[in-house]
Amino acid sequence: MQASHEVAGQVPVVMKFGGSSVADLERMRQVAARVVERARVQPVVVVVSAMGKTTNELVAMARALREPPPTRELDMLLTTGERSSMALLAIAIQALGRPAISLTGSQCGIITDHQHGRARIMEVRPFRILDEVHAGNIVIVGGFQGVSYKREVTTLGRGGSDTTAVALAAALGADCEIYSDVDGVYSADPREVPEAVRLGELDYEAMQALARAGAKVLHAQAVQLAEERGIAIYARHVSPGVRGETVIRRNPAQRAGVDAIASDASITRLALELRPGLSHAALASLSAELGALGLRYLRVDGDGASGLLSRSQRTDAGAARDRFAAITRGLGRSLKAAFAIEDLALVSCIGAGIEERAELPATAITALEEAGVQIRQVFTDTRALAFVVASSERLAAVQALHRRLIGARAHPSG
Ligand code: ADP
Ligand code: ASP
Ligand code: MG
């Protein structure tokens, strides 16, 4: 745990509000009131996302001009969404008579690597935030953004404001509260599976597996960072009247089994086939180049390679596809064929000790078969049993798996 930077004997709290919580000025005012209320008892640092669907709109504009958009300029563009909302929230708080100041990721000392579109936080130097907190300000930080060592503006990947919040909580020794339009993490997206139940507590690893599998309620890098820094995350509903929550922390007492179903509807499968006889050196460099693309379930062997690319989780998906095409061209005569198969979804059963549950694949596959879902690929690891299906069959697969693996033993908790 970090040393905490107490202000007048009080530990600060980081409160993060996502896009839906600040989608319009009325909601912005409600968030401002909530923050001001909290700041009466404790120093508050707020992390805020772009308003509503702003990020999607900005991505669409860039793509209309050039496909794929250059990732550096895309990052520059996307950070304006958070810049608008942080300034508006600071103004809304000032309108309530409390001093507040907005700061960009760069001004807050959030230093990242150079990967535009999916940068990773390397270091946080929170001096400016601390100065402002000591001066009595409520600090509003634009989420999802940082600055690289080359002084380039970067973004942390879709949903990355959660990661800003955890990184700041770690740097300040603060608690981390993430507010959104759902009162915690459920056993499936509650918009799609009405009988989904809230999970009162979740282990870091299970939450990370869920996020990577497409449950956008929390960002995977945020959970990884929280685990590394020993920060508990409290996921709550933005409206104070809704009292549930999910706490994500180290939780050793886990039973083996499926806790949740997650899905990603925007999968492209990239694959290549090789002619026999590729040298070890060529195989090594192919592995390294494909590894740098950050594909899920990457497989490389003497016959070829394949991996899954998520378009909804990454703003650099178009650039990754271009890079894949360049890698295949570089293989020259060794390449037999290359494919990019669109319109796929990944549907994952997430829990602990998945590999120990020998009966699980058969149970899940029977459930999918009964629902008429055609399975394209199956992957397993200790945290997930995952199926690639057609996008059009994603929802049926999620519902069938939830009904069979969770529905029967579901009981509300938390
Ligand atoms: P914010 O804009 O506040 O960051 P997000 O839209 O990123 O919020 O995340 C909240 C949404 O995540 C919910 O509206 C819900 O539809 C979706 N979601 C997907 N999977 C889950 C899950 N397992 N539990 C809760 N919410 C989920
Ligand atoms: N505004 C960014 C997005 O829509 C970051 C976030 O909301 O966390 O992905
Ligand atoms: Mg989010």
XYZ file of C-alpha atoms and ligand atoms in Angstrom:
451
model
C 0.000 0.000 0.000
C 1.205 3.521 -0.753
C 2.029 6.172 1.799
C -1.076 8.299 1.996
C -0.865 12.049 1.432
C -3.132 13.157 4.218
C -4.536 16.643 4.080
C -5.310 18.043 7.518
C -5.235 14.480 8.869
C -7.620 13.119 6.246
C -7.009 10.551 3.546
C -8.195 11.772 0.123
C -10.696 9.848 -1.983
C -10.674 9.453 -5.772
C -14.206 9.495 -7.222
C -14.486 8.548 -10.906
C -17.567 9.388 -12.970
C -18.033 7.761 -16.376
C -19.544 9.146 -19.551
C -23.148 8.248 -18.733
C -22.876 10.002 -15.347
C -21.980 13.330 -16.988
C -23.917 12.881 -20.238
C -25.683 16.269 -19.989
C -25.549 19.432 -17.900
C -28.250 18.266 -15.499
C -26.313 15.107 -14.667
C -23.140 17.190 -14.468
C -24.858 19.354 -11.819
C -25.890 16.257 -9.856
C -22.320 14.945 -9.892
C -21.069 18.372 -8.812
C -23.478 18.351 -5.852
C -22.382 14.873 -4.843
C -18.710 15.816 -5.010
C -19.248 19.005 -2.999
C -21.122 17.008 -0.353
C -18.249 14.534 -0.077
C -15.636 17.297 0.003
C -17.147 18.501 3.289
C -15.647 15.480 5.046
C -12.590 14.563 3.003
C -10.309 15.933 0.246
C -11.695 14.810 -3.128
C -9.938 14.188 -6.431
C -12.421 13.560 -9.246
C -11.692 11.688 -12.461
C -14.155 12.301 -15.252
C -14.842 10.749 -18.667
C -16.038 12.446 -21.839
C -19.758 13.297 -21.855
C -22.071 10.516 -23.053
C -21.069 9.116 -26.424
C -18.599 11.925 -27.238
C -15.645 9.574 -27.688
C -17.578 7.451 -30.219
C -18.538 10.591 -32.138
C -14.952 11.825 -32.250
C -13.705 8.417 -33.453
C -16.394 8.384 -36.171
C -15.368 11.842 -37.393
C -11.712 10.851 -37.623
C -12.593 7.634 -39.442
C -14.767 9.525 -41.922
C -11.701 11.523 -42.893
C -9.198 8.699 -42.996
C -9.459 4.971 -42.309
C -7.660 3.994 -40.162
C -7.016 7.389 -38.572
C -3.389 8.157 -37.648
C -3.124 7.110 -34.009
C -1.219 10.185 -32.826
C -3.830 12.622 -34.115
C -6.632 10.356 -32.912
C -5.228 10.552 -29.374
C -4.973 14.328 -29.635
C -8.601 14.452 -30.775
C -10.035 11.999 -28.234
C -8.508 13.728 -25.221
C -10.590 16.796 -26.041
C -13.689 14.857 -24.883
C -12.357 14.535 -21.340
C -10.986 18.085 -21.480
C -14.478 19.460 -22.111
C -16.120 17.477 -19.347
C -13.444 18.224 -16.734
C -13.704 21.972 -17.346
C -17.520 21.874 -17.265
C -17.517 19.900 -14.029
C -15.065 22.351 -12.449
C -17.383 25.188 -13.495
C -20.424 23.348 -12.086
C -18.621 22.874 -8.746
C -17.540 26.510 -8.657
C -21.169 27.456 -9.310
C -22.000 25.726 -6.004
C -19.502 27.982 -4.244
C -16.617 25.530 -3.835
C -13.144 26.150 -5.290
C -12.301 23.622 -7.992
C -9.701 23.286 -10.716
C -9.498 21.005 -13.733
C -6.240 19.406 -14.867
C -5.280 17.305 -17.908
C -3.534 13.949 -17.494
C -0.306 15.598 -18.551
C -0.663 18.365 -15.934
C -1.259 15.657 -13.301
C 2.024 13.937 -14.141
C 0.492 10.794 -15.664
C 3.440 9.472 -17.660
C 2.819 6.653 -20.137
C 4.665 4.589 -22.719
C 4.405 5.569 -26.397
C 1.633 3.231 -27.589
C -0.973 5.600 -29.000
C -4.504 4.278 -28.481
C -3.549 1.812 -25.759
C -0.809 3.457 -23.728
C 0.191 2.044 -20.356
C 0.856 4.207 -17.326
C 4.516 3.986 -16.324
C 4.601 6.541 -13.538
C 2.460 9.146 -11.767
C 3.996 12.342 -10.406
C 1.054 13.857 -8.525
C 2.764 17.043 -7.288
C 0.404 19.457 -8.979
C -2.642 17.603 -7.652
C -1.248 17.649 -4.131
C -0.509 21.373 -4.360
C -4.057 22.067 -5.479
C -5.584 19.813 -2.808
C -3.493 21.529 -0.124
C -4.698 24.879 -1.473
C -8.257 23.705 -0.735
C -9.308 22.924 -4.299
C -11.444 20.056 -5.467
C -9.304 18.698 -8.305
C -11.006 17.433 -11.473
C -8.800 15.273 -13.662
C -9.518 14.379 -17.294
C -9.478 10.580 -17.432
C -8.158 8.228 -20.116
C -5.096 10.306 -21.003
C -1.456 10.823 -20.236
C 1.743 12.086 -21.757
C 4.617 9.928 -23.001
C 8.280 10.411 -22.232
C 8.503 11.940 -25.739
C 5.936 14.523 -24.583
C 3.244 13.135 -26.864
C -0.374 13.068 -25.686
C -1.551 9.450 -25.333
C -4.796 7.636 -24.469
C -5.165 4.482 -22.390
C -7.665 2.492 -24.523
C -11.473 2.545 -24.442
C -12.801 2.785 -20.891
C -9.396 4.003 -19.677
C -10.670 6.630 -17.227
C -11.012 3.818 -14.692
C -7.257 3.311 -15.002
C -6.595 7.010 -14.408
C -8.646 6.741 -11.207
C -6.762 3.715 -9.882
C -3.377 5.200 -10.803
C -4.187 8.409 -8.932
C -5.577 6.518 -5.943
C -2.313 4.553 -5.781
C -0.173 7.676 -6.093
C -2.195 9.524 -3.421
C -2.785 6.568 -1.095
C -6.497 7.234 -1.551
C -9.583 5.032 -1.804
C -10.911 4.487 -5.317
C -14.629 4.746 -6.045
C -15.920 4.184 -9.581
C -19.430 5.479 -10.298
C -21.450 4.449 -13.351
C -25.001 3.629 -14.435
C -24.933 0.216 -12.752
C -24.607 -0.533 -9.022
C -21.664 -2.894 -9.285
C -20.445 -5.833 -11.298
C -23.028 -8.458 -12.243
C -22.851 -12.074 -13.334
C -23.576 -10.786 -16.879
C -24.426 -7.420 -18.408
C -27.734 -6.678 -16.608
C -29.015 -4.925 -19.746
C -28.845 -8.233 -21.590
C -29.502 -10.796 -18.871
C -32.259 -9.532 -16.547
C -31.733 -12.369 -14.053
C -28.015 -11.510 -13.655
C -27.023 -11.054 -10.002
C -24.653 -8.552 -8.463
C -21.347 -9.973 -7.275
C -20.696 -8.476 -3.846
C -16.962 -9.073 -3.932
C -14.674 -9.967 -6.783
C -11.079 -11.050 -6.867
C -8.718 -8.929 -9.005
C -7.952 -11.761 -11.377
C -11.581 -12.628 -12.061
C -12.415 -8.944 -12.623
C -9.480 -8.563 -14.977
C -10.529 -11.635 -16.939
C -14.068 -10.225 -17.134
C -12.848 -6.853 -18.380
C -10.554 -8.402 -20.982
C -13.434 -10.577 -22.144
C -15.458 -7.446 -22.908
C -17.459 -6.570 -19.751
C -16.903 -2.853 -20.064
C -17.991 -2.057 -16.516
C -14.299 -1.736 -15.494
C -11.133 -1.315 -17.544
C -8.720 -4.265 -17.438
C -5.603 -2.154 -16.952
C -7.294 -0.442 -13.999
C -7.825 -3.771 -12.275
C -4.286 -4.918 -12.988
C -2.904 -1.697 -11.554
C -5.172 -2.007 -8.508
C -3.816 -5.486 -7.871
C -0.205 -4.394 -8.264
C -0.694 -1.472 -5.883
C -3.036 -3.156 -3.388
C -5.916 -0.725 -4.049
C -9.507 -1.838 -3.460
C -12.000 -0.619 -6.084
C -15.570 0.206 -5.043
C -17.909 0.021 -8.062
C -21.152 1.898 -7.347
C -24.164 3.531 -9.001
C -23.913 7.258 -9.621
C -27.253 8.017 -8.005
C -26.889 8.082 -4.205
C -30.290 6.395 -3.789
C -29.018 3.108 -5.255
C -27.047 1.483 -2.484
C -25.447 -1.695 -3.906
C -21.764 -2.034 -4.693
C -19.104 -4.480 -5.754
C -15.736 -4.417 -4.034
C -12.790 -5.629 -6.084
C -9.896 -6.693 -3.904
C -7.703 -9.640 -2.991
C -10.069 -12.405 -2.039
C -8.406 -15.736 -1.365
C -11.559 -17.635 -0.409
C -12.819 -18.580 -3.853
C -14.652 -21.639 -4.991
C -13.861 -23.089 -8.401
C -16.606 -22.342 -10.902
C -18.129 -19.790 -13.241
C -18.994 -16.433 -11.655
C -19.958 -14.458 -14.736
C -20.467 -14.456 -18.499
C -18.911 -11.658 -20.554
C -18.902 -10.969 -24.258
C -17.303 -8.828 -26.917
C -19.341 -8.329 -30.079
C -16.609 -6.715 -32.153
C -14.099 -9.464 -32.806
C -12.054 -9.872 -35.979
C -10.040 -13.072 -36.239
C -6.677 -12.462 -37.901
C -5.026 -15.621 -39.196
C -2.235 -16.660 -41.521
C -1.074 -19.993 -42.940
C 2.584 -20.756 -43.632
C 4.402 -23.020 -46.061
C 6.693 -25.544 -44.296
C 10.325 -24.671 -43.670
C 10.211 -21.261 -41.946
C 13.525 -20.760 -40.119
C 13.654 -20.465 -36.330
C 14.824 -16.871 -36.672
C 11.898 -16.009 -38.957
C 9.450 -17.718 -36.575
C 10.908 -15.781 -33.642
C 10.554 -12.452 -35.405
C 7.006 -13.318 -36.556
C 6.081 -14.140 -32.935
C 7.543 -10.867 -31.726
C 5.784 -8.795 -34.384
C 2.432 -10.463 -33.831
C 2.913 -10.249 -30.044
C 3.310 -6.477 -30.357
C -0.174 -6.275 -31.922
C -1.715 -7.213 -28.551
C -4.148 -9.795 -29.968
C -6.157 -12.013 -27.623
C -5.499 -15.745 -27.621
C -2.515 -15.373 -29.951
C -1.205 -18.691 -31.300
C 1.959 -18.984 -33.415
C 3.421 -22.256 -34.708
C 5.169 -23.685 -37.757
C 1.894 -23.943 -39.717
C 0.648 -20.438 -39.109
C -0.728 -18.021 -36.570
C -4.020 -16.581 -35.367
C -5.382 -14.186 -32.790
C -8.446 -12.093 -31.977
C -8.690 -8.319 -32.355
C -11.387 -6.377 -30.477
C -12.640 -3.284 -32.292
C -14.714 -1.995 -29.373
C -11.942 -2.123 -26.802
C -9.276 -0.480 -28.973
C -9.183 2.737 -30.914
C -6.103 1.465 -32.770
C -7.820 -1.622 -34.223
C -7.619 -0.283 -37.802
C -3.919 0.438 -37.397
C -3.387 -3.071 -35.937
C -5.056 -4.592 -39.014
C -2.832 -2.575 -41.336
C 0.179 -3.709 -39.352
C -0.984 -7.351 -39.635
C -1.254 -6.961 -43.428
C 2.296 -5.541 -43.537
C 3.598 -8.458 -41.436
C 2.009 -10.994 -43.796
C 3.481 -9.207 -46.838
C 6.905 -9.384 -45.175
C 6.653 -13.195 -45.076
C 7.028 -13.306 -48.883
C 6.915 -16.831 -50.322
C 6.551 -18.427 -46.863
C 2.980 -17.131 -46.667
C 0.312 -19.497 -47.965
C -2.749 -17.413 -47.068
C -3.893 -14.614 -44.771
C -7.427 -13.978 -43.456
C -9.306 -11.304 -41.535
C -12.636 -12.813 -40.504
C -15.126 -10.157 -39.400
C -18.450 -10.230 -37.569
C -17.355 -12.541 -34.801
C -17.978 -12.365 -31.066
C -16.128 -13.803 -28.098
C -18.339 -15.157 -25.317
C -16.475 -16.058 -22.124
C -17.369 -17.927 -18.948
C -15.231 -16.354 -16.208
C -14.354 -17.709 -12.789
C -11.668 -19.378 -10.722
C -10.101 -22.781 -11.394
C -11.906 -23.178 -14.718
C -9.449 -25.809 -15.902
C -10.116 -27.944 -12.802
C -13.804 -28.246 -13.692
C -13.507 -31.122 -16.148
C -17.255 -31.253 -16.843
C -17.540 -27.566 -17.680
C -16.716 -27.548 -21.422
C -19.241 -30.317 -22.119
C -21.969 -28.580 -20.081
C -21.319 -25.256 -21.808
C -21.155 -26.771 -25.284
C -24.438 -28.629 -24.731
C -26.081 -25.371 -23.621
C -24.840 -23.631 -26.786
C -25.942 -26.499 -28.973
C -29.441 -26.447 -27.459
C -29.616 -22.708 -28.110
C -28.699 -23.316 -31.759
C -25.381 -21.458 -31.479
C -22.622 -22.585 -33.799
C -19.205 -22.683 -32.092
C -16.272 -21.499 -34.257
C -13.448 -21.866 -31.722
C -12.951 -22.734 -28.050
C -10.220 -21.380 -25.760
C -9.510 -22.216 -22.135
C -7.219 -20.887 -19.462
C -7.379 -20.880 -15.674
C -9.812 -17.953 -15.620
C -11.915 -18.379 -18.748
C -13.665 -20.832 -21.014
C -14.247 -18.792 -24.157
C -16.150 -19.394 -27.396
C -15.863 -17.611 -30.719
C -19.313 -17.406 -32.335
C -20.951 -15.308 -35.063
C -21.814 -11.790 -33.811
C -25.463 -12.479 -34.629
C -25.459 -15.403 -32.158
C -23.647 -13.606 -29.319
C -26.686 -12.673 -27.252
C -28.241 -16.138 -27.517
C -24.919 -17.627 -26.395
C -24.604 -15.271 -23.395
C -28.137 -15.985 -22.243
C -27.857 -19.757 -22.703
C -24.550 -19.937 -20.824
C -25.812 -17.750 -17.988
C -28.974 -19.821 -17.635
C -27.075 -23.126 -17.575
C -23.942 -22.222 -15.576
C -25.091 -19.468 -13.211
C -28.878 -19.101 -13.267
C -29.531 -22.256 -11.288
C -27.374 -21.290 -8.335
C -27.659 -17.513 -8.536
C -28.431 -15.709 -5.308
C -28.169 -11.964 -4.738
C -25.184 -10.860 -2.683
C -23.441 -7.705 -1.534
P -19.038 4.478 -17.680
O -19.455 5.243 -18.887
O -19.571 5.031 -16.407
O -17.564 4.207 -17.633
P -19.527 1.928 -18.835
O -20.561 2.067 -19.898
O -18.108 1.882 -19.238
O -19.771 3.068 -17.769
O -19.831 0.641 -17.929
C -21.114 0.429 -17.386
C -21.887 -0.507 -18.291
O -21.223 -1.779 -18.333
C -23.274 -0.847 -17.794
O -24.212 0.054 -18.281
C -23.511 -2.268 -18.314
O -24.418 -2.277 -19.400
C -22.150 -2.718 -18.806
N -21.772 -4.039 -18.319
C -21.257 -5.035 -19.089
N -21.029 -6.116 -18.367
C -21.375 -5.844 -17.087
C -21.359 -6.580 -15.867
N -20.898 -7.833 -15.817
N -21.795 -5.975 -14.741
C -22.247 -4.701 -14.778
N -22.289 -3.951 -15.899
C -21.868 -4.508 -17.050
N -14.071 8.455 -22.933
C -13.291 7.227 -23.056
C -14.114 6.137 -23.714
O -15.251 6.365 -24.064
C -12.707 6.791 -21.752
C -13.702 6.362 -20.694
O -14.897 6.622 -20.831
O -13.277 5.768 -19.691
O -13.613 5.075 -23.916
Mg -16.310 2.768 -18.539
